[in-house]
Short mmCIF file of C-alpha atoms and ligand atoms in Angstrom, two decimals:
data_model
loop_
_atom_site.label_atom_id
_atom_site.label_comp_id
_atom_site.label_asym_id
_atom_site.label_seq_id
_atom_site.Cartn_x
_atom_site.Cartn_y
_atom_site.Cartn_z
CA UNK A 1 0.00 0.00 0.00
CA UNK A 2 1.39 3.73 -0.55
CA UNK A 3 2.13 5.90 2.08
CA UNK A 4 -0.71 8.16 3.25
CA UNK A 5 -0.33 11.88 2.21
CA UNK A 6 0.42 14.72 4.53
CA UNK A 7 -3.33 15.48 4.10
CA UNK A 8 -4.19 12.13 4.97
CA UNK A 9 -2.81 12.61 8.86
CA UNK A 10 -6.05 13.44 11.20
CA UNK A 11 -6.46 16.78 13.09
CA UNK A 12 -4.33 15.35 16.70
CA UNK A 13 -5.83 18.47 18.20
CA UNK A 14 -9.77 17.40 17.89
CA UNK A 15 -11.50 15.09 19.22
CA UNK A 16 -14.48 14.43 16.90
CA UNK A 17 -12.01 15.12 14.43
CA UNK A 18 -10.51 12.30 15.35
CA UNK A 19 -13.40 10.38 15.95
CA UNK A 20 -14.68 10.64 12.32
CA UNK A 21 -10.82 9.78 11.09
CA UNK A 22 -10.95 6.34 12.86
CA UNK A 23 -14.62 5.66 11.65
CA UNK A 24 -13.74 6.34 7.93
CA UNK A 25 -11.70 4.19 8.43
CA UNK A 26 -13.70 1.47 10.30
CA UNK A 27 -12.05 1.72 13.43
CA UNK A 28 -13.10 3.24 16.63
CA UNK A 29 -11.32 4.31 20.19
CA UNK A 30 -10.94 1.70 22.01
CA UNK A 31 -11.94 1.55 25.72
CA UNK A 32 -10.66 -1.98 26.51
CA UNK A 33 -6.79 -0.54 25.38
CA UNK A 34 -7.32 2.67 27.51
CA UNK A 35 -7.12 4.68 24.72
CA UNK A 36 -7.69 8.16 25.35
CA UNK A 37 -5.51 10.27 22.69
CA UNK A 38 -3.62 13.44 23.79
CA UNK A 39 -5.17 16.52 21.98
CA UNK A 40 -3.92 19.49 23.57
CA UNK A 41 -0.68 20.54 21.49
CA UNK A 42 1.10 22.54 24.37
CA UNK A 43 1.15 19.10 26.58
CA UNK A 44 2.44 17.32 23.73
CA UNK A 45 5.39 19.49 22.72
CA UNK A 46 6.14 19.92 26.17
CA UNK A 47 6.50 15.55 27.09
CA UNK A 48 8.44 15.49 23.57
CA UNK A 49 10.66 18.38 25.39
CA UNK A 50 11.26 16.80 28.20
CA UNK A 51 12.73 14.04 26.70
CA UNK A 52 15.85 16.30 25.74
CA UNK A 53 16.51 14.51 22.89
CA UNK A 54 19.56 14.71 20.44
CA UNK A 55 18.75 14.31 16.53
CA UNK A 56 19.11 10.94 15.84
CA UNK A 57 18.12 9.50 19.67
CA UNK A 58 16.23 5.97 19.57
CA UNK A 59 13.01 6.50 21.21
CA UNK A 60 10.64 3.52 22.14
CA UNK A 61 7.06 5.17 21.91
CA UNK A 62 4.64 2.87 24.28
CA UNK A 63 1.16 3.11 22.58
CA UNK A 64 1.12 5.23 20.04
CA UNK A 65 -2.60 5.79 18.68
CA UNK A 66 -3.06 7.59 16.05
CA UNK A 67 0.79 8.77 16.34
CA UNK A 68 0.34 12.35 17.68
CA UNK A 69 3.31 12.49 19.57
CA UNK A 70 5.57 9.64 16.39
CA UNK A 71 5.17 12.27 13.91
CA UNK A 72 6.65 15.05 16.26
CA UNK A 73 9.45 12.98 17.62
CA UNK A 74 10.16 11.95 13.65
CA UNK A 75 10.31 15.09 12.45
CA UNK A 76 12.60 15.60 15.18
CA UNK A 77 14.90 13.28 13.74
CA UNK A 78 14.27 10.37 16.04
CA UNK A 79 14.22 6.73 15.63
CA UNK A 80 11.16 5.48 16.58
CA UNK A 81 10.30 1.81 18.10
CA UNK A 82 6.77 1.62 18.74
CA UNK A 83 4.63 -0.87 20.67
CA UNK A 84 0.97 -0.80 19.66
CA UNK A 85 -1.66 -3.61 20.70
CA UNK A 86 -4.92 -2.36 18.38
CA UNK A 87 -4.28 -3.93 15.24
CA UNK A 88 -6.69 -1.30 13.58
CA UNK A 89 -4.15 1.74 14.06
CA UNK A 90 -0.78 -0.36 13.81
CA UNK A 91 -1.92 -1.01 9.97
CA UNK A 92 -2.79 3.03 9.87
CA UNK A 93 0.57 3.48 11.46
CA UNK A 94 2.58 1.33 9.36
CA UNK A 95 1.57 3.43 6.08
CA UNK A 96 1.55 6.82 8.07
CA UNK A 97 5.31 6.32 8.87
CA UNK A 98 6.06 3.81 5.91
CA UNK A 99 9.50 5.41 4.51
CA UNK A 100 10.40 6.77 7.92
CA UNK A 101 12.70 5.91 10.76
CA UNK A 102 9.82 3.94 12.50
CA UNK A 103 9.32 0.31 13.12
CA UNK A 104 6.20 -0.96 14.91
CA UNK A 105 6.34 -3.79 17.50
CA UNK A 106 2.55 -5.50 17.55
CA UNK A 107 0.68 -6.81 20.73
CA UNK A 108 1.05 -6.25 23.83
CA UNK A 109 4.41 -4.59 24.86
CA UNK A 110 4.17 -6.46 28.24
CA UNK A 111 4.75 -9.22 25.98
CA UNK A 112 6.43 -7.88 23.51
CA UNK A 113 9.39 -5.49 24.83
CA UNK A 114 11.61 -8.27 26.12
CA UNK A 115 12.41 -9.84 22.57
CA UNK A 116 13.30 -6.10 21.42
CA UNK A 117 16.93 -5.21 21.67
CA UNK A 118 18.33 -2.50 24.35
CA UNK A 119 19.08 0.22 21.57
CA UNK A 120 16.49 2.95 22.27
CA UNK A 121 18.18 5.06 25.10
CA UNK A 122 14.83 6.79 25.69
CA UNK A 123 11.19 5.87 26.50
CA UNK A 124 8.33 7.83 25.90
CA UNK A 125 4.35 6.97 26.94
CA UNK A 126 0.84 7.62 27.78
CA UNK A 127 0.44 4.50 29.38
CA UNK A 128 -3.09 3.03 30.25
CA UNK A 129 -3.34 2.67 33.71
CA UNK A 130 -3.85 -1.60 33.21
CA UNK A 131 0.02 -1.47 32.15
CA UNK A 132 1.46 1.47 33.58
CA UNK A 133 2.56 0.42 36.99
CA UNK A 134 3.27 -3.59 35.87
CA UNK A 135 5.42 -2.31 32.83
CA UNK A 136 7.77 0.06 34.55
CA UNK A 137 8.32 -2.37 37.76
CA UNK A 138 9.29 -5.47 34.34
CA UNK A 139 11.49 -3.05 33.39
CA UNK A 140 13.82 -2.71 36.40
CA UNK A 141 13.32 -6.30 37.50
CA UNK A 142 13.82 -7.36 33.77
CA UNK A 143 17.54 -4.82 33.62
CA UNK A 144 16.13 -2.88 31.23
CA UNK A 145 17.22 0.74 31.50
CA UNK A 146 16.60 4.05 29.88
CA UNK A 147 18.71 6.98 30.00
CA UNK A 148 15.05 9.13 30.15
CA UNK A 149 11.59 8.26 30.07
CA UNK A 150 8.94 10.72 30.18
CA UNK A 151 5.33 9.08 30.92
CA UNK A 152 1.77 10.02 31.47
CA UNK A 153 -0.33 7.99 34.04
CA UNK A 154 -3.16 8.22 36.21
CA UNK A 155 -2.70 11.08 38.83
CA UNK A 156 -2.48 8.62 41.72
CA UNK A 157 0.00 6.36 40.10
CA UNK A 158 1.72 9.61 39.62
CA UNK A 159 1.93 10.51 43.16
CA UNK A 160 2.84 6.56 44.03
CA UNK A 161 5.91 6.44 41.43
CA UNK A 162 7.18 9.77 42.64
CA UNK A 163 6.68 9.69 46.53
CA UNK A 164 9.41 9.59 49.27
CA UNK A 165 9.98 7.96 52.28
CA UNK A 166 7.62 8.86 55.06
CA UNK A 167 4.42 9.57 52.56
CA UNK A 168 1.24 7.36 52.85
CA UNK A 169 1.98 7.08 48.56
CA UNK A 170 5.59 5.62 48.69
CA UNK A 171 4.92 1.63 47.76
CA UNK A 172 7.03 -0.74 46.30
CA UNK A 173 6.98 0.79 42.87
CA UNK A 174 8.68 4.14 44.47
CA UNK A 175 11.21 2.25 45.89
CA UNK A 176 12.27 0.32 42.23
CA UNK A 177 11.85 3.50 40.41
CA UNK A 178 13.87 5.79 42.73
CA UNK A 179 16.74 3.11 43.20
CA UNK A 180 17.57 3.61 39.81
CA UNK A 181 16.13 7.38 38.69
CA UNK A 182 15.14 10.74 39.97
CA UNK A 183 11.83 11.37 39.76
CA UNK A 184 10.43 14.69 38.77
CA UNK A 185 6.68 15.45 38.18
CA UNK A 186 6.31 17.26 35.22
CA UNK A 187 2.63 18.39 35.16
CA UNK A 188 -1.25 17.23 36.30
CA UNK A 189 -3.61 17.27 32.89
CA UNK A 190 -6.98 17.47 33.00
CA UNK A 191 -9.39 14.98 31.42
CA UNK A 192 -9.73 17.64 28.86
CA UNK A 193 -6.71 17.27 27.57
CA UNK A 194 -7.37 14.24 26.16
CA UNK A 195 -10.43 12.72 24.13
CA UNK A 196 -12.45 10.84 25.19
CA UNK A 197 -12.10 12.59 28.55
CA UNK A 198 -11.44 10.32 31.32
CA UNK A 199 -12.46 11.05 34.52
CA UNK A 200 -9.51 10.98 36.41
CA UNK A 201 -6.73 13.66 36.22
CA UNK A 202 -3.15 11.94 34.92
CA UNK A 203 0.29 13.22 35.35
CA UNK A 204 3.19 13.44 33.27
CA UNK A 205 7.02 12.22 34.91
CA UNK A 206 10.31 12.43 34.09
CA UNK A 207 12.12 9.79 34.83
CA UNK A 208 16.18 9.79 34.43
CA UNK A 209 18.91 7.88 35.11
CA UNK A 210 21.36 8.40 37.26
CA UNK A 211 24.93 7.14 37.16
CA UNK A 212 25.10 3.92 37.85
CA UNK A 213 22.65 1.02 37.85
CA UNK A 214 22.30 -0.59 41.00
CA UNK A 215 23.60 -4.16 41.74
CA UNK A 216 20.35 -5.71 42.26
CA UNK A 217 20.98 -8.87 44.35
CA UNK A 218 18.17 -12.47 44.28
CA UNK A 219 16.49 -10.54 47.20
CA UNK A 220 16.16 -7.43 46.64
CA UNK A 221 12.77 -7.32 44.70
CA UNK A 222 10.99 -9.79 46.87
CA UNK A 223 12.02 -8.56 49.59
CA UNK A 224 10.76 -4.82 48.87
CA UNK A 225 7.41 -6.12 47.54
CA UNK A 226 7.11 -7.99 51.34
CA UNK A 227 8.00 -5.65 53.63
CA UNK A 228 5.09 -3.23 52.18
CA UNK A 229 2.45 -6.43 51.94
CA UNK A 230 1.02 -5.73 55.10
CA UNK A 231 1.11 -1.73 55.24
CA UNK A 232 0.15 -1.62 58.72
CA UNK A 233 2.84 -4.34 60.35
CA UNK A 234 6.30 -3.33 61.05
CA UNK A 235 8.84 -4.10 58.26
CA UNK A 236 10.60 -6.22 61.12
CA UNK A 237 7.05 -8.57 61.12
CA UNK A 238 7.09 -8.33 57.21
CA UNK A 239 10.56 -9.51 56.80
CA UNK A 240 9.84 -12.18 59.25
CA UNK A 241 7.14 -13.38 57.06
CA UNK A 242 9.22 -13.05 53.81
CA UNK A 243 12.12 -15.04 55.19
CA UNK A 244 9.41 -17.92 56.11
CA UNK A 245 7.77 -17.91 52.95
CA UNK A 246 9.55 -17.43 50.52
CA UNK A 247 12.87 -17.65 51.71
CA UNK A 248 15.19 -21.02 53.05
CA UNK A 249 18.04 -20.39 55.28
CA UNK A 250 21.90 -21.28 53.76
CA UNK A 251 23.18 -24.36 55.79
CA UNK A 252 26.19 -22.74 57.83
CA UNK A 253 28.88 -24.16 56.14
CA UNK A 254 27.59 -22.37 52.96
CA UNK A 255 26.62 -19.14 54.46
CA UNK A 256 30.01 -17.08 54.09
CA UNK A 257 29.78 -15.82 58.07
CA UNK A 258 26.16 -14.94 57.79
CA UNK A 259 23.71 -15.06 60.28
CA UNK A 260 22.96 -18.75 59.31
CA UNK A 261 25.96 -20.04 61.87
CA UNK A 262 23.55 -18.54 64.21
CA UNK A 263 20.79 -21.00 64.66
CA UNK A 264 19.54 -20.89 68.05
CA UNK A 265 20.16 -24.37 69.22
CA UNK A 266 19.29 -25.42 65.48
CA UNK A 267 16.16 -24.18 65.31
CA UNK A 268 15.56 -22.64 61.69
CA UNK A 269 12.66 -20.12 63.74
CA UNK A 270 15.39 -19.07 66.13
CA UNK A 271 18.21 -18.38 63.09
CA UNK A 272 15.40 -16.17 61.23
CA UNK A 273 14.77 -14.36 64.21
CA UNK A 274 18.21 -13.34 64.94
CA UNK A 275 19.01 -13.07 60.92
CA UNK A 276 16.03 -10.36 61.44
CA UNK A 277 17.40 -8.38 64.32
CA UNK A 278 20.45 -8.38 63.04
CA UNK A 279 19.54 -7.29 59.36
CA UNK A 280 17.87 -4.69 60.92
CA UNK A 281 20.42 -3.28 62.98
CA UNK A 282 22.77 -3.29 60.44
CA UNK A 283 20.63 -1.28 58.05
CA UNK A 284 20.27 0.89 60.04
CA UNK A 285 16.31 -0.05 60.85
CA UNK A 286 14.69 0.91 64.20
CA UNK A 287 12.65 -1.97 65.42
CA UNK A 288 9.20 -0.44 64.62
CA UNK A 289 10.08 1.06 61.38
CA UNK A 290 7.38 0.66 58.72
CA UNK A 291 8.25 0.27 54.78
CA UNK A 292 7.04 3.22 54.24
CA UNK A 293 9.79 5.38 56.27
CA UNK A 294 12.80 3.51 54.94
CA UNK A 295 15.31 5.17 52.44
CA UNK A 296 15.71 3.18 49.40
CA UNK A 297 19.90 2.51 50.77
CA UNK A 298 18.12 0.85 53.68
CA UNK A 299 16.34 -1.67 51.49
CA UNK A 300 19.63 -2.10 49.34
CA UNK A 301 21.36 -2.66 52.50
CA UNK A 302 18.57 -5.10 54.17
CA UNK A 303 18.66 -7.26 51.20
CA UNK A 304 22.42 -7.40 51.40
CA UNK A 305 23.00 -8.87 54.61
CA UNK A 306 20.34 -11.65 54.23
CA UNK A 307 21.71 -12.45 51.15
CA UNK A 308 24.38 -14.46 52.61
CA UNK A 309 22.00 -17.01 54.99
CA UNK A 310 18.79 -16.63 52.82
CA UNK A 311 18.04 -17.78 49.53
CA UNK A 312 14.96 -17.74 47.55
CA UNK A 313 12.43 -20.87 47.75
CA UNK A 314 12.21 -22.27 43.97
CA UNK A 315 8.58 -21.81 43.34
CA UNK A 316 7.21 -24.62 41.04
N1 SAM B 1 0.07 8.05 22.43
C1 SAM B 1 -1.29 8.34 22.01
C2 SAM B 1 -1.67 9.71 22.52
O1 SAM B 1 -1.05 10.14 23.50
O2 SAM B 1 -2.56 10.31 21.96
C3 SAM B 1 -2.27 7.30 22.53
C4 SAM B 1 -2.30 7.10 24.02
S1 SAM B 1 -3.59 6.05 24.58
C5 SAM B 1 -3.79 6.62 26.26
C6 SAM B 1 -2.81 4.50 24.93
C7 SAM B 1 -2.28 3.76 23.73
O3 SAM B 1 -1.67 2.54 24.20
C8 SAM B 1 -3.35 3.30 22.74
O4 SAM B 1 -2.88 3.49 21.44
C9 SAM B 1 -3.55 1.82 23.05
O5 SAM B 1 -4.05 1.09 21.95
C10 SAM B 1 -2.14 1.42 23.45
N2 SAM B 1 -2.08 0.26 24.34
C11 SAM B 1 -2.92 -0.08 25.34
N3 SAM B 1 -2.52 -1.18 25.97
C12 SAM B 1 -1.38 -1.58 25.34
C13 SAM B 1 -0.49 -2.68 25.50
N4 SAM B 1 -0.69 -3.59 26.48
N5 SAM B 1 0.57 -2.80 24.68
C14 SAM B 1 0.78 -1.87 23.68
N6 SAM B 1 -0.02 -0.81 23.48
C15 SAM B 1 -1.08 -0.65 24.30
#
């Protein structure tokens, strides 16, 4: 098929504009793929901005639509990578961009973004809030960096991937995103920035990376999920719950000086209870400390000194 025209691109700054483009067509938005395009120019020029993007930069666009914010970023001079799940607009896409920098990765990028190679430095997305949260916490577990990412999500997700210590928002997701990147909030849209208008307010984040990736050790992630499981029980009862379930204590020969060689009279209960003190103390964790007041160093550090009597239960 030719490439579409310049006249053939819709009107991104309408709504029923865009409407009638996709019925023409014989397509229509999509609820089910949270699809709720970006029409207010400003917003968009100012997420492509924030990418601070060099002519040339690989950018992996996550959802593109009708490709409001692809055409920008190619006439930029970026290389696109795109993951797009409605096959109606990846065939639109594919002759929009036919010619151009662009290649299109079908389906769902939860599935999809692992068999894609690491050579897009930067990440840009108005993520649906079904994939916002699961797709940036694959992405750290799954070592897959970006220098920048600049992404839209509901407000409250927002707030979650962005908080600090001591804030009723800062989760698990906090923690993973700020062990690798600072966080800035860029802006809160309205639903009227967008059509169809949700009813929720989104926010747009910045997320870059700073100098050097963490060494994330077999505990870490587990371990950070745990100790916020039960929001309103101390992170000492949550790690005491962790080790039992999911965890199985080194034998002491194996455990490199840990806190294994300190079974109490070979009880496994007893070694787990001391391993838990002790981790504690060493990370600098008072004994009623919650998740949600510790620094992300303290997790880092937590997870390091169990890692030597504690390994992970294979799960079948
Ligand atoms: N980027 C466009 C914009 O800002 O106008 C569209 C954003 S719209 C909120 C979300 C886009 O993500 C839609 O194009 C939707 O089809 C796509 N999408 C939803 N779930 C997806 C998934 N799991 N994998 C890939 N794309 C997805």
């Amino acid at each position: 098929m030719p490439p579409l025209r310049e006249a053939d691109f819709p009107d991104y700054n309408s709504g029923p504009a865009l409407r009638a483009y996709l019925e023409r067509r014989g397509l229509s938005v999509l609820k089910r793929y949270g699809q709720n395009f970006l029409i207010n120019p400003r917003v968009r020029k100012a997420l492509i901005d924030a990418l601070e993007l060099n002519g040339g930069d690989g950018v992996w666009e996550i959802g593109p639509g009708l490709g409001a914010m692809t055409l920008p970023l190619l006439d930029g001079g970026a290389v696109v990578r795109a993951f797009e799940i409605d096959g109606g607009v990846s065939a639109l896409l594919e002759q929009l961009f036919a010619g151009r920098p662009f290649t299109l990765v079908r389906g769902d990028v939860l599935k999809t973004w692992e068999s894609r190679g690491d050579e897009s430095p930067y990440l840009l997305g108005n993520l649906p809030y079904s994939i916002a949260a699961p797709l940036m916490g694959s992405f750290i577990e799954g070592g897959r960096f970006f220098r920048r990412m600049v992404i839209t999500v509901q407000k409250e997700l927002a707030q979650r991937m962005a908080a600090s210590p001591g804030s009723k928002d800062y989760a698990s997701l906090s923690v993973l995103l700020s062990s690798a990147y600072t966080v800035r909030k860029l802006m809160t849209l309205k639903g009227a920035s967008f059509y169809p208008a949700p009813h929720v307010e989104s926010a747009s984040l910045q997320l870059t990376l700073r100098p050097g990736i963490p060494r994330y050790g077999a505990l870490f992630f587990p371990l950070v999920r745990s100790l916020f499981e039960f929001r309103r029980k101390t992170a000492a009862n949550n790690l005491e719950h962790f080790l039992s379930q999911s965890c199985i204590m080194r034998e002491a020969k194996d455990a490199g000086g840990g806190y294994a060689g300190q079974r109490d009279a070979g009880s496994e209960h007893g070694g787990q209870k001391y391993a838990v003190e002790a981790a504690l103390r060493e990370s600098g964790i008072k004994a009623g400390a919650r998740a949600e007041t510790l620094e992300k160093e303290q997790f880092f550090a937590l997870a390091a000194c169990l890692e030597g009597s504690f390994m992970l239960r294979k799960t079948k």
